[in-house]
């Protein structure tokens, strides 16, 4: 089927309007102009990644996915993955729209589901965009008009459809995790000088209990804070045009050199390779 008759083409063009702004309510646009791979990326919650331009390779939990425009990366639960993003050879741009499936959307879907629980499926999957198009367009229109309740309902309907297609993990409530709650706090204020006492007071725990519970979740406080800051930095690098110095400062690093070393050590990727080429000189 040629591009002129492919029904996905106009859908991609419509959804590409979301990428005209760097950030917006309810979604994020990922742009890159260099091929790059990122190791061990933490995805903390379910989401959809709609590939608009370029190609994407994903490895997670023994799965290997190859994706092109018209494919959607579905993440059904928190996971860690390796990713390679490749710009389109004609436009020189890699572009993806990330649609988080927030707690309210997933709770609504669980409340509406009245059937036998479907198979959980994998943590990640490549799904076709076309069958999701109707609800995604409704979601896009509702966002554009500021009708956020309707936007969430469209995503809940989309979740139900995905569950019927064998991705039942979306209906499973997340396991309680102290580490995830701490990461969320750090993500909200990544530049803050977080100390153990801040979390001890917030959660009513002694220092020893905090360390023990995090050890049971195979992490430590210093590692957790650093990971949360670097994850926020990656989001800023992908979704804004901020120079490295500003990104580093926003996540609590005074030195660009120190930030870049930590970022490379964590993700095996030079942060200057993300986004526009001009950033490397900023």
Coordinates of N, CA and C in Angstrom, one line a residue, residues 16-252:
X16 N 0.7 14.7 14.7 CA 1.9 15.5 14.7 C 1.7 16.9 15.1
X17 N 0.5 17.4 15.1 CA 0.2 18.7 15.6 C 0.5 18.8 17.1
X18 N 0.5 17.7 17.8 CA 0.8 17.7 19.2 C 2.3 18.1 19.4
X19 N 3.1 17.8 18.4 CA 4.6 18.0 18.5 C 4.9 19.5 18.2
X20 N 4.0 20.3 17.9 CA 4.3 21.7 17.6 C 4.7 22.5 18.8
X21 N 4.3 22.0 20.0 CA 4.7 22.6 21.2 C 5.7 21.6 21.9
X22 N 6.6 22.2 22.7 CA 7.6 21.3 23.3 C 7.0 20.5 24.5
X23 N 6.1 21.2 25.2 CA 5.4 20.5 26.3 C 4.0 21.0 26.4
X24 N 3.1 20.1 26.9 CA 1.7 20.6 27.0 C 1.0 19.7 28.1
X25 N -0.2 20.1 28.4 CA -1.0 19.4 29.4 C -1.3 18.0 28.9
X26 N -0.8 17.0 29.7 CA -1.2 15.6 29.5 C -0.4 14.8 28.6
X27 N 0.7 15.4 28.0 CA 1.6 14.6 27.1 C 2.9 15.3 27.0
X28 N 3.9 14.7 26.4 CA 5.2 15.2 26.2 C 5.7 14.9 24.8
X29 N 6.4 15.7 24.1 CA 6.9 15.5 22.8 C 8.4 15.3 22.9
X30 N 8.9 14.1 22.3 CA 10.3 13.8 22.3 C 10.9 14.1 21.0
X31 N 11.9 14.9 20.9 CA 12.6 15.2 19.7 C 14.1 14.9 19.8
X32 N 14.7 14.4 18.7 CA 16.1 14.2 18.7 C 16.6 14.3 17.3
X33 N 17.9 14.7 17.1 CA 18.4 14.9 15.8 C 19.7 14.0 15.6
X34 N 20.0 13.2 16.6 CA 21.1 12.2 16.5 C 20.7 10.8 16.8
X35 N 21.1 9.9 16.1 CA 20.9 8.5 16.5 C 21.6 8.2 17.9
X36 N 20.9 7.6 18.8 CA 21.5 7.3 20.1 C 20.8 6.2 20.8
X37 N 21.6 5.5 21.6 CA 21.0 4.5 22.4 C 21.1 4.9 23.9
X38 N 20.1 4.5 24.7 CA 20.1 4.8 26.1 C 19.9 3.5 26.8
X39 N 20.8 3.2 27.8 CA 20.7 2.0 28.6 C 20.0 2.1 29.9
X40 N 19.2 1.1 30.2 CA 18.6 1.0 31.5 C 17.7 2.2 31.9
X41 N 16.8 2.6 31.0 CA 15.9 3.7 31.2 C 14.8 3.2 32.1
X42 N 14.5 3.9 33.2 CA 13.4 3.5 34.1 C 12.1 4.2 33.6
X43 N 11.1 3.4 33.3 CA 9.8 4.0 33.0 C 8.9 3.7 34.2
X44 N 8.5 4.7 34.9 CA 7.9 4.4 36.2 C 6.4 4.1 36.2
X45 N 5.8 4.3 35.0 CA 4.3 4.1 35.0 C 3.9 3.7 33.6
X46 N 2.7 3.2 33.4 CA 2.2 2.9 32.1 C 2.1 4.1 31.2
X47 N 2.3 3.9 29.9 CA 2.3 5.0 28.9 C 2.2 4.5 27.5
X48 N 1.9 5.4 26.6 CA 1.9 5.1 25.2 C 3.0 6.0 24.6
X49 N 3.8 5.5 23.7 CA 4.8 6.3 22.9 C 4.4 6.1 21.5
X50 N 3.9 7.2 20.9 CA 3.4 7.2 19.5 C 4.6 7.7 18.6
X51 N 5.1 6.8 17.8 CA 6.2 7.1 16.9 C 5.7 7.9 15.7
X52 N 6.2 9.1 15.5 CA 5.8 9.9 14.4 C 6.8 10.0 13.3
X53 N 8.1 10.1 13.7 CA 9.2 10.1 12.7 C 10.4 9.3 13.2
X54 N 11.1 8.7 12.3 CA 12.3 7.9 12.7 C 11.9 6.5 13.0
X55 N 12.8 5.8 13.7 CA 12.5 4.4 14.1 C 13.1 4.2 15.5
X56 N 12.7 3.1 16.1 CA 12.9 2.9 17.5 C 13.2 1.4 17.7
X57 N 14.2 1.1 18.5 CA 14.4 -0.3 18.9 C 14.4 -0.3 20.5
X58 N 13.7 -1.4 21.0 CA 13.5 -1.5 22.4 C 13.8 -2.9 22.9
X59 N 14.5 -3.0 24.0 CA 14.7 -4.3 24.6 C 14.3 -4.2 26.1
X60 N 13.5 -5.1 26.5 CA 13.0 -5.1 27.9 C 12.5 -6.5 28.3
X61 N 12.9 -7.0 29.4 CA 12.5 -8.3 29.9 C 12.6 -9.4 28.8
X62 N 13.6 -9.4 28.1 CA 13.8 -10.5 27.1 C 13.1 -10.2 25.8
X63 N 12.3 -9.1 25.7 CA 11.6 -8.8 24.4 C 12.5 -7.8 23.6
X64 N 12.5 -8.0 22.3 CA 13.1 -7.0 21.4 C 12.1 -6.5 20.4
X65 N 11.9 -5.2 20.3 CA 10.9 -4.6 19.5 C 11.6 -3.7 18.5
X66 N 11.1 -3.8 17.2 CA 11.5 -2.8 16.1 C 10.3 -2.0 15.7
X67 N 10.4 -0.7 15.8 CA 9.2 0.1 15.5 C 9.5 1.2 14.5
X68 N 8.4 1.5 13.7 CA 8.4 2.5 12.7 C 7.2 3.4 12.9
X69 N 7.2 4.6 12.2 CA 6.0 5.4 12.3 C 4.7 4.6 12.0
X70 N 3.7 4.8 12.8 CA 2.5 4.0 12.7 C 2.4 2.9 13.8
X71 N 3.6 2.7 14.5 CA 3.6 1.8 15.6 C 3.5 2.6 16.9
X72 N 3.0 2.0 18.0 CA 2.9 2.6 19.3 C 3.6 1.7 20.3
X73 N 4.5 2.2 21.1 CA 5.1 1.4 22.1 C 4.2 1.5 23.4
X74 N 3.6 0.4 23.8 CA 2.8 0.3 25.0 C 3.6 -0.2 26.1
X75 N 3.6 0.6 27.2 CA 4.3 0.2 28.5 C 3.1 -0.1 29.5
X76 N 3.0 -1.3 29.9 CA 1.9 -1.7 30.7 C 2.1 -1.6 32.2
X77 N 3.4 -1.5 32.6 CA 3.7 -1.4 34.0 C 5.2 -0.9 34.2
X78 N 5.5 -0.5 35.4 CA 6.9 0.1 35.6 C 7.9 -0.9 35.1
X79 N 8.9 -0.5 34.4 CA 10.0 -1.4 33.9 C 11.2 -0.6 33.6
X80 N 12.3 -1.3 33.3 CA 13.5 -0.7 32.8 C 13.9 -1.3 31.5
X81 N 14.3 -0.4 30.5 CA 14.5 -0.9 29.2 C 15.7 -0.2 28.5
X82 N 16.2 -0.8 27.5 CA 17.2 -0.2 26.6 C 16.6 0.2 25.4
X83 N 16.9 1.4 24.9 CA 16.3 2.1 23.8 C 17.3 2.6 22.8
X84 N 17.0 2.5 21.5 CA 17.8 3.1 20.4 C 16.8 3.9 19.6
X85 N 17.0 5.2 19.5 CA 16.2 6.1 18.7 C 17.0 6.5 17.4
X86 N 16.4 6.4 16.3 CA 17.0 6.7 15.0 C 16.2 7.8 14.2
X87 N 16.8 8.9 13.9 CA 16.1 9.9 13.1 C 15.7 9.4 11.7
X88 N 14.7 10.0 11.2 CA 14.3 9.7 9.8 C 15.4 10.2 8.9
X89 N 15.8 9.4 7.9 CA 16.9 9.8 7.0 C 16.6 11.0 6.1
X90 N 15.3 11.3 5.9 CA 14.9 12.4 5.0 C 14.8 13.7 5.8
X91 N 14.1 13.7 6.9 CA 13.9 14.9 7.7 C 15.0 15.1 8.7
X92 N 15.8 14.1 9.1 CA 16.8 14.2 10.1 C 16.3 14.3 11.5
X93 N 15.0 13.9 11.7 CA 14.4 14.1 13.0 C 13.8 12.9 13.5
X94 N 14.0 12.6 14.8 CA 13.2 11.6 15.5 C 12.2 12.3 16.3
X95 N 11.0 11.8 16.3 CA 9.9 12.5 17.0 C 8.9 11.4 17.5
X96 N 8.6 11.5 18.8 CA 7.6 10.6 19.5 C 6.7 11.5 20.4
X97 N 5.5 11.1 20.5 CA 4.6 11.7 21.5 C 4.4 10.7 22.6
X98 N 4.7 11.1 23.8 CA 4.5 10.3 25.0 C 3.1 10.6 25.7
X99 N 2.3 9.6 25.8 CA 1.0 9.8 26.5 C 1.0 9.0 27.8
X100 N 1.1 9.7 28.9 CA 1.1 8.9 30.2 C -0.3 8.4 30.5
X101 N -0.4 7.2 31.0 CA -1.7 6.7 31.4 C -1.7 6.9 32.9
X102 N -2.2 8.0 33.4 CA -2.1 8.4 34.8 C -3.0 7.5 35.7
X103 N -2.8 7.7 37.0 CA -3.5 6.9 37.9 C -5.0 7.0 37.8
X104 N -5.5 8.3 37.5 CA -7.0 8.5 37.4 C -7.5 7.7 36.2
X105 N -6.8 7.7 35.1 CA -7.2 7.0 33.9 C -7.3 5.5 34.2
X106 N -6.2 4.9 34.8 CA -6.2 3.5 35.0 C -7.3 3.1 36.1
X107 N -7.5 3.9 37.1 CA -8.5 3.6 38.1 C -9.9 3.6 37.4
X108 N -10.2 4.6 36.5 CA -11.4 4.6 35.8 C -11.6 3.3 35.0
X109 N -10.6 2.9 34.3 CA -10.7 1.7 33.5 C -10.9 0.5 34.4
X110 N -10.3 0.4 35.5 CA -10.5 -0.7 36.4 C -12.0 -0.7 36.9
X111 N -12.5 0.5 37.2 CA -13.9 0.5 37.7 C -14.9 0.1 36.6
X112 N -14.6 0.4 35.3 CA -15.5 0.1 34.2 C -15.4 -1.4 33.8
X113 N -14.3 -2.0 34.1 CA -14.1 -3.4 33.5 C -15.0 -4.4 34.3
X114 N -15.9 -5.1 33.6 CA -16.8 -6.0 34.2 C -16.6 -7.4 33.7
X115 N -15.5 -7.7 33.0 CA -15.3 -9.0 32.4 C -14.2 -9.8 33.2
X116 N -14.0 -11.0 32.7 CA -12.9 -11.7 33.3 C -11.6 -11.0 33.0
X117 N -10.7 -11.0 34.0 CA -9.4 -10.3 33.9 C -8.6 -10.9 32.7
X118 N -8.2 -10.2 31.7 CA -7.5 -10.7 30.6 C -6.1 -11.1 30.9
X119 N -5.4 -11.8 30.0 CA -4.0 -12.1 30.2 C -3.2 -10.8 30.5
X120 N -2.2 -10.9 31.4 CA -1.4 -9.7 31.7 C -0.6 -9.2 30.5
X121 N 0.0 -10.1 29.7 CA 0.9 -9.7 28.7 C 2.2 -9.2 29.2
X122 N 3.1 -8.7 28.3 CA 4.4 -8.3 28.7 C 4.4 -6.9 29.2
X123 N 5.6 -6.5 29.7 CA 5.7 -5.1 30.2 C 5.7 -4.1 29.1
X124 N 6.1 -4.5 27.9 CA 6.1 -3.6 26.7 C 5.6 -4.4 25.6
X125 N 5.0 -3.7 24.6 CA 4.5 -4.3 23.4 C 4.4 -3.2 22.3
X126 N 4.6 -3.6 21.1 CA 4.4 -2.8 19.9 C 3.0 -3.0 19.4
X127 N 2.1 -2.0 19.4 CA 0.8 -2.1 18.9 C 0.6 -1.2 17.7
X128 N -0.4 -1.5 16.8 CA -0.7 -0.7 15.7 C -1.4 0.6 16.1
X129 N -1.1 1.7 15.4 CA -1.7 2.9 15.8 C -3.2 3.0 15.3
X130 N -3.5 2.5 14.1 CA -4.8 2.7 13.4 C -5.9 2.3 14.3
X131 N -5.9 1.1 15.0 CA -7.1 0.8 15.8 C -7.3 1.7 17.0
X132 N -6.3 2.4 17.4 CA -6.4 3.3 18.6 C -6.7 4.7 18.1
X133 N -6.8 5.0 16.8 CA -6.9 6.3 16.3 C -8.1 7.1 16.7
X134 N -9.3 6.4 16.8 CA -10.5 7.1 17.1 C -10.4 7.7 18.5
X135 N -10.0 6.9 19.5 CA -10.0 7.4 20.8 C -8.8 8.4 21.0
X136 N -7.7 8.3 20.3 CA -6.6 9.2 20.4 C -7.0 10.6 19.8
X137 N -7.8 10.6 18.7 CA -8.3 11.8 18.2 C -9.3 12.5 19.1
X138 N -10.2 11.7 19.8 CA -11.1 12.3 20.8 C -10.3 12.9 21.9
X139 N -9.2 12.2 22.4 CA -8.4 12.7 23.4 C -7.7 14.0 23.0
X140 N -7.1 14.0 21.8 CA -6.5 15.2 21.3 C -7.4 16.4 21.2
X141 N -8.6 16.2 20.7 CA -9.6 17.3 20.6 C -10.0 17.8 22.0
X142 N -10.2 16.8 22.9 CA -10.6 17.3 24.3 C -9.5 18.1 24.9
X143 N -8.3 17.7 24.8 CA -7.1 18.4 25.3 C -7.1 19.8 24.7
X144 N -7.2 19.9 23.4 CA -7.1 21.2 22.7 C -8.2 22.2 23.2
X145 N -9.4 21.6 23.6 CA -10.5 22.5 24.1 C -10.5 22.6 25.6
X146 N -9.5 22.1 26.3 CA -9.5 22.2 27.7 C -10.5 21.3 28.5
X147 N -11.0 20.3 27.8 CA -12.0 19.4 28.4 C -11.2 18.2 29.0
X148 N -10.6 18.4 30.1 CA -9.6 17.4 30.6 C -10.3 16.1 31.1
X149 N -11.5 16.2 31.7 CA -12.3 15.1 32.1 C -12.6 14.2 30.9
X150 N -13.0 14.8 29.8 CA -13.3 14.0 28.6 C -12.1 13.4 28.1
X151 N -10.9 14.1 28.2 CA -9.7 13.5 27.7 C -9.3 12.3 28.5
X152 N -9.5 12.3 29.8 CA -9.2 11.2 30.6 C -10.1 10.0 30.3
X153 N -11.4 10.3 30.0 CA -12.3 9.2 29.7 C -11.9 8.6 28.3
X154 N -11.5 9.4 27.4 CA -11.0 8.8 26.1 C -9.9 7.8 26.3
X155 N -8.9 8.2 27.2 CA -7.8 7.3 27.5 C -8.3 6.1 28.2
X156 N -9.2 6.2 29.1 CA -9.8 5.1 29.8 C -10.4 4.1 28.8
X157 N -11.1 4.6 27.9 CA -11.7 3.7 26.8 C -10.6 3.1 26.0
X158 N -9.6 3.8 25.8 CA -8.4 3.2 25.0 C -7.8 2.1 25.8
X159 N -7.6 2.3 27.1 CA -7.1 1.2 28.0 C -7.9 0.0 28.0
X160 N -9.3 0.2 28.0 CA -10.1 -1.0 28.0 C -10.0 -1.8 26.7
X161 N -9.8 -1.0 25.6 CA -9.6 -1.7 24.3 C -8.3 -2.5 24.3
X162 N -7.2 -1.9 24.8 CA -5.9 -2.5 24.9 C -6.0 -3.8 25.8
X163 N -6.8 -3.7 26.8 CA -6.9 -4.9 27.7 C -7.6 -6.0 26.9
X164 N -8.6 -5.7 26.1 CA -9.3 -6.8 25.3 C -8.3 -7.4 24.3
X165 N -7.3 -6.7 24.0 CA -6.3 -7.2 23.0 C -5.1 -7.9 23.7
X166 N -5.3 -8.2 25.1 CA -4.3 -9.0 25.7 C -3.3 -8.3 26.6
X167 N -3.6 -7.1 27.0 CA -2.6 -6.3 27.8 C -3.3 -6.0 29.1
X168 N -3.7 -7.1 29.8 CA -4.4 -6.9 31.1 C -3.6 -6.4 32.2
X169 N -2.2 -6.3 32.1 CA -1.4 -5.7 33.2 C -1.9 -4.3 33.5
X170 N -2.5 -3.6 32.5 CA -2.9 -2.2 32.7 C -4.0 -2.2 33.8
X171 N -4.7 -3.3 34.0 CA -5.8 -3.3 35.0 C -5.3 -3.7 36.4
X172 N -4.0 -4.1 36.5 CA -3.5 -4.5 37.8 C -3.0 -3.3 38.6
X173 N -3.5 -3.1 39.8 CA -3.0 -2.0 40.6 C -1.5 -2.1 40.9
X174 N -0.8 -1.0 40.9 CA 0.7 -1.1 41.1 C 1.0 -1.6 42.5
X175 N 2.0 -2.3 42.6 CA 2.5 -2.8 44.0 C 3.0 -1.6 44.8
X176 N 2.6 -1.5 46.1 CA 3.1 -0.4 46.9 C 4.6 -0.4 46.9
X177 N 5.2 0.8 46.8 CA 6.7 0.9 46.8 C 7.1 2.2 47.5
X178 N 7.9 2.1 48.5 CA 8.4 3.3 49.1 C 9.4 4.0 48.2
X179 N 10.2 3.2 47.4 CA 11.1 3.8 46.5 C 10.4 4.7 45.5
X180 N 9.2 4.2 44.9 CA 8.5 5.0 43.9 C 8.0 6.2 44.5
X181 N 7.5 6.2 45.8 CA 7.0 7.4 46.4 C 8.1 8.4 46.6
X182 N 9.3 8.0 47.0 CA 10.4 8.9 47.2 C 10.9 9.5 45.8
X183 N 10.9 8.6 44.8 CA 11.3 9.1 43.5 C 10.3 10.2 43.0
X184 N 9.0 10.1 43.3 CA 8.0 11.1 42.9 C 8.3 12.4 43.6
X185 N 8.7 12.3 44.9 CA 9.0 13.5 45.6 C 10.2 14.2 45.0
X186 N 11.2 13.5 44.7 CA 12.4 14.1 44.2 C 12.2 14.6 42.8
X187 N 11.4 13.9 42.0 CA 11.0 14.4 40.6 C 10.3 15.7 40.7
X188 N 9.5 15.9 41.7 CA 8.8 17.2 41.8 C 9.7 18.4 42.2
X189 N 10.8 18.1 42.9 CA 11.7 19.1 43.2 C 13.2 18.6 43.1
X190 N 13.6 18.4 41.8 CA 14.9 17.7 41.6 C 16.1 18.6 42.0
X191 N 16.0 19.9 42.1 CA 17.1 20.7 42.5 C 17.3 20.8 44.0
X192 N 16.3 20.4 44.8 CA 16.4 20.5 46.2 C 17.5 19.6 46.8
X193 N 18.1 20.1 47.8 CA 19.2 19.3 48.5 C 18.6 18.3 49.4
X194 N 18.2 17.2 48.8 CA 17.4 16.2 49.6 C 18.4 15.5 50.6
X195 N 17.8 15.4 51.9 CA 18.5 14.7 52.9 C 17.6 13.6 53.5
X196 N 18.3 12.6 54.1 CA 17.5 11.5 54.7 C 16.4 12.0 55.6
X197 N 16.7 13.1 56.4 CA 15.7 13.6 57.4 C 14.4 14.1 56.7
X198 N 14.6 14.6 55.4 CA 13.4 15.1 54.7 C 12.4 13.9 54.5
X199 N 12.9 12.7 54.1 CA 12.0 11.6 53.9 C 11.6 11.0 55.2
X200 N 12.5 11.0 56.2 CA 12.1 10.4 57.5 C 10.9 11.2 58.1
X201 N 10.9 12.5 58.0 CA 9.8 13.3 58.5 C 8.5 13.1 57.6
X202 N 8.7 13.1 56.3 CA 7.5 12.9 55.4 C 6.8 11.6 55.6
X203 N 7.6 10.6 55.9 CA 6.9 9.2 56.0 C 6.9 8.7 57.4
X204 N 7.3 9.5 58.4 CA 7.3 9.0 59.8 C 8.1 7.8 60.0
X205 N 9.3 7.8 59.4 CA 10.2 6.6 59.6 C 11.5 7.1 60.2
X206 N 12.1 6.2 61.0 CA 13.5 6.5 61.5 C 14.5 6.3 60.3
X207 N 15.7 6.8 60.5 CA 16.7 6.6 59.4 C 17.0 5.2 59.2
X208 N 17.1 4.4 60.3 CA 17.4 3.0 60.1 C 16.3 2.2 59.4
X209 N 15.0 2.6 59.7 CA 13.9 1.9 59.0 C 13.8 2.3 57.5
X210 N 14.1 3.6 57.3 CA 14.1 4.0 55.9 C 15.2 3.3 55.1
X211 N 16.4 3.1 55.6 CA 17.4 2.4 54.9 C 17.1 0.9 54.7
X212 N 16.5 0.3 55.8 CA 16.1 -1.1 55.7 C 15.1 -1.3 54.6
X213 N 14.0 -0.5 54.6 CA 13.0 -0.7 53.6 C 13.5 -0.5 52.2
X214 N 14.3 0.5 52.0 CA 14.9 0.7 50.6 C 15.8 -0.4 50.2
X215 N 16.5 -1.0 51.2 CA 17.4 -2.1 50.9 C 16.5 -3.3 50.5
X216 N 15.3 -3.5 51.1 CA 14.4 -4.6 50.7 C 13.9 -4.4 49.3
X217 N 13.9 -3.1 48.8 CA 13.5 -2.9 47.4 C 14.8 -2.7 46.5
X218 N 15.9 -3.2 47.0 CA 17.1 -3.3 46.2 C 17.6 -1.9 45.7
X219 N 17.5 -0.9 46.6 CA 18.0 0.4 46.3 C 18.5 1.1 47.6
X220 N 19.1 2.2 47.4 CA 19.5 3.1 48.5 C 19.2 4.5 48.3
X221 N 19.2 5.3 49.3 CA 18.7 6.7 49.2 C 19.5 7.5 48.2
X222 N 20.8 7.4 48.3 CA 21.7 8.2 47.5 C 21.5 7.8 46.0
X223 N 21.4 6.5 45.7 CA 21.2 6.0 44.4 C 19.8 6.5 43.9
X224 N 18.8 6.4 44.7 CA 17.5 6.7 44.3 C 17.4 8.2 44.0
X225 N 17.9 9.1 44.8 CA 17.9 10.5 44.5 C 18.6 10.9 43.2
X226 N 19.8 10.3 43.0 CA 20.5 10.5 41.8 C 19.8 10.0 40.6
X227 N 19.2 8.9 40.6 CA 18.4 8.3 39.5 C 17.2 9.2 39.2
X228 N 16.5 9.7 40.2 CA 15.3 10.5 40.0 C 15.7 11.8 39.3
X229 N 16.9 12.4 39.7 CA 17.3 13.7 39.2 C 17.7 13.5 37.7
X230 N 18.5 12.4 37.4 CA 18.9 12.2 36.1 C 17.7 11.8 35.1
X231 N 16.7 11.1 35.7 CA 15.5 10.9 34.9 C 14.8 12.2 34.5
X232 N 14.7 13.1 35.4 CA 14.2 14.4 35.1 C 15.0 15.2 34.1
X233 N 16.3 15.0 34.2 CA 17.2 15.7 33.2 C 16.9 15.1 31.8
X234 N 16.8 13.8 31.7 CA 16.5 13.2 30.4 C 15.2 13.8 29.8
X235 N 14.2 13.9 30.7 CA 12.9 14.4 30.1 C 13.1 15.8 29.6
X236 N 13.9 16.7 30.4 CA 14.1 18.0 30.0 C 14.9 18.1 28.7
X237 N 15.9 17.2 28.5 CA 16.7 17.2 27.3 C 15.9 16.9 26.1
X238 N 15.0 15.9 26.3 CA 14.2 15.5 25.2 C 13.0 16.5 24.8
X239 N 12.5 17.1 25.8 CA 11.2 17.8 25.6 C 11.4 19.4 25.6
X240 N 12.6 19.9 25.8 CA 12.8 21.3 25.8 C 14.0 21.6 25.0
X241 N 14.3 22.9 24.8 CA 15.5 23.4 24.1 C 16.4 24.0 25.0
X242 N 16.3 23.7 26.3 CA 17.2 24.3 27.3 C 18.7 23.8 27.1
X243 N 19.6 24.7 27.3 CA 21.0 24.3 27.2 C 21.4 23.4 28.3
X244 N 22.5 22.7 28.2 CA 22.9 21.7 29.2 C 23.1 22.4 30.6
X245 N 23.6 23.6 30.6 CA 23.9 24.3 31.9 C 22.6 24.5 32.6
X246 N 21.5 24.9 31.9 CA 20.2 25.1 32.5 C 19.6 23.8 33.0
X247 N 19.7 22.7 32.2 CA 19.2 21.4 32.6 C 19.9 20.9 33.8
X248 N 21.2 21.0 33.8 CA 22.0 20.6 35.0 C 21.6 21.3 36.3
X249 N 21.4 22.6 36.1 CA 21.0 23.4 37.3 C 19.6 23.1 37.8
X250 N 18.7 22.8 36.9 CA 17.3 22.4 37.2 C 17.2 21.1 38.0
X251 N 18.2 20.2 37.8 CA 18.1 19.0 38.5 C 19.2 18.9 39.6
X252 N 19.7 20.0 40.0 CA 20.5 20.1 41.2 C 22.0 20.0 41.0

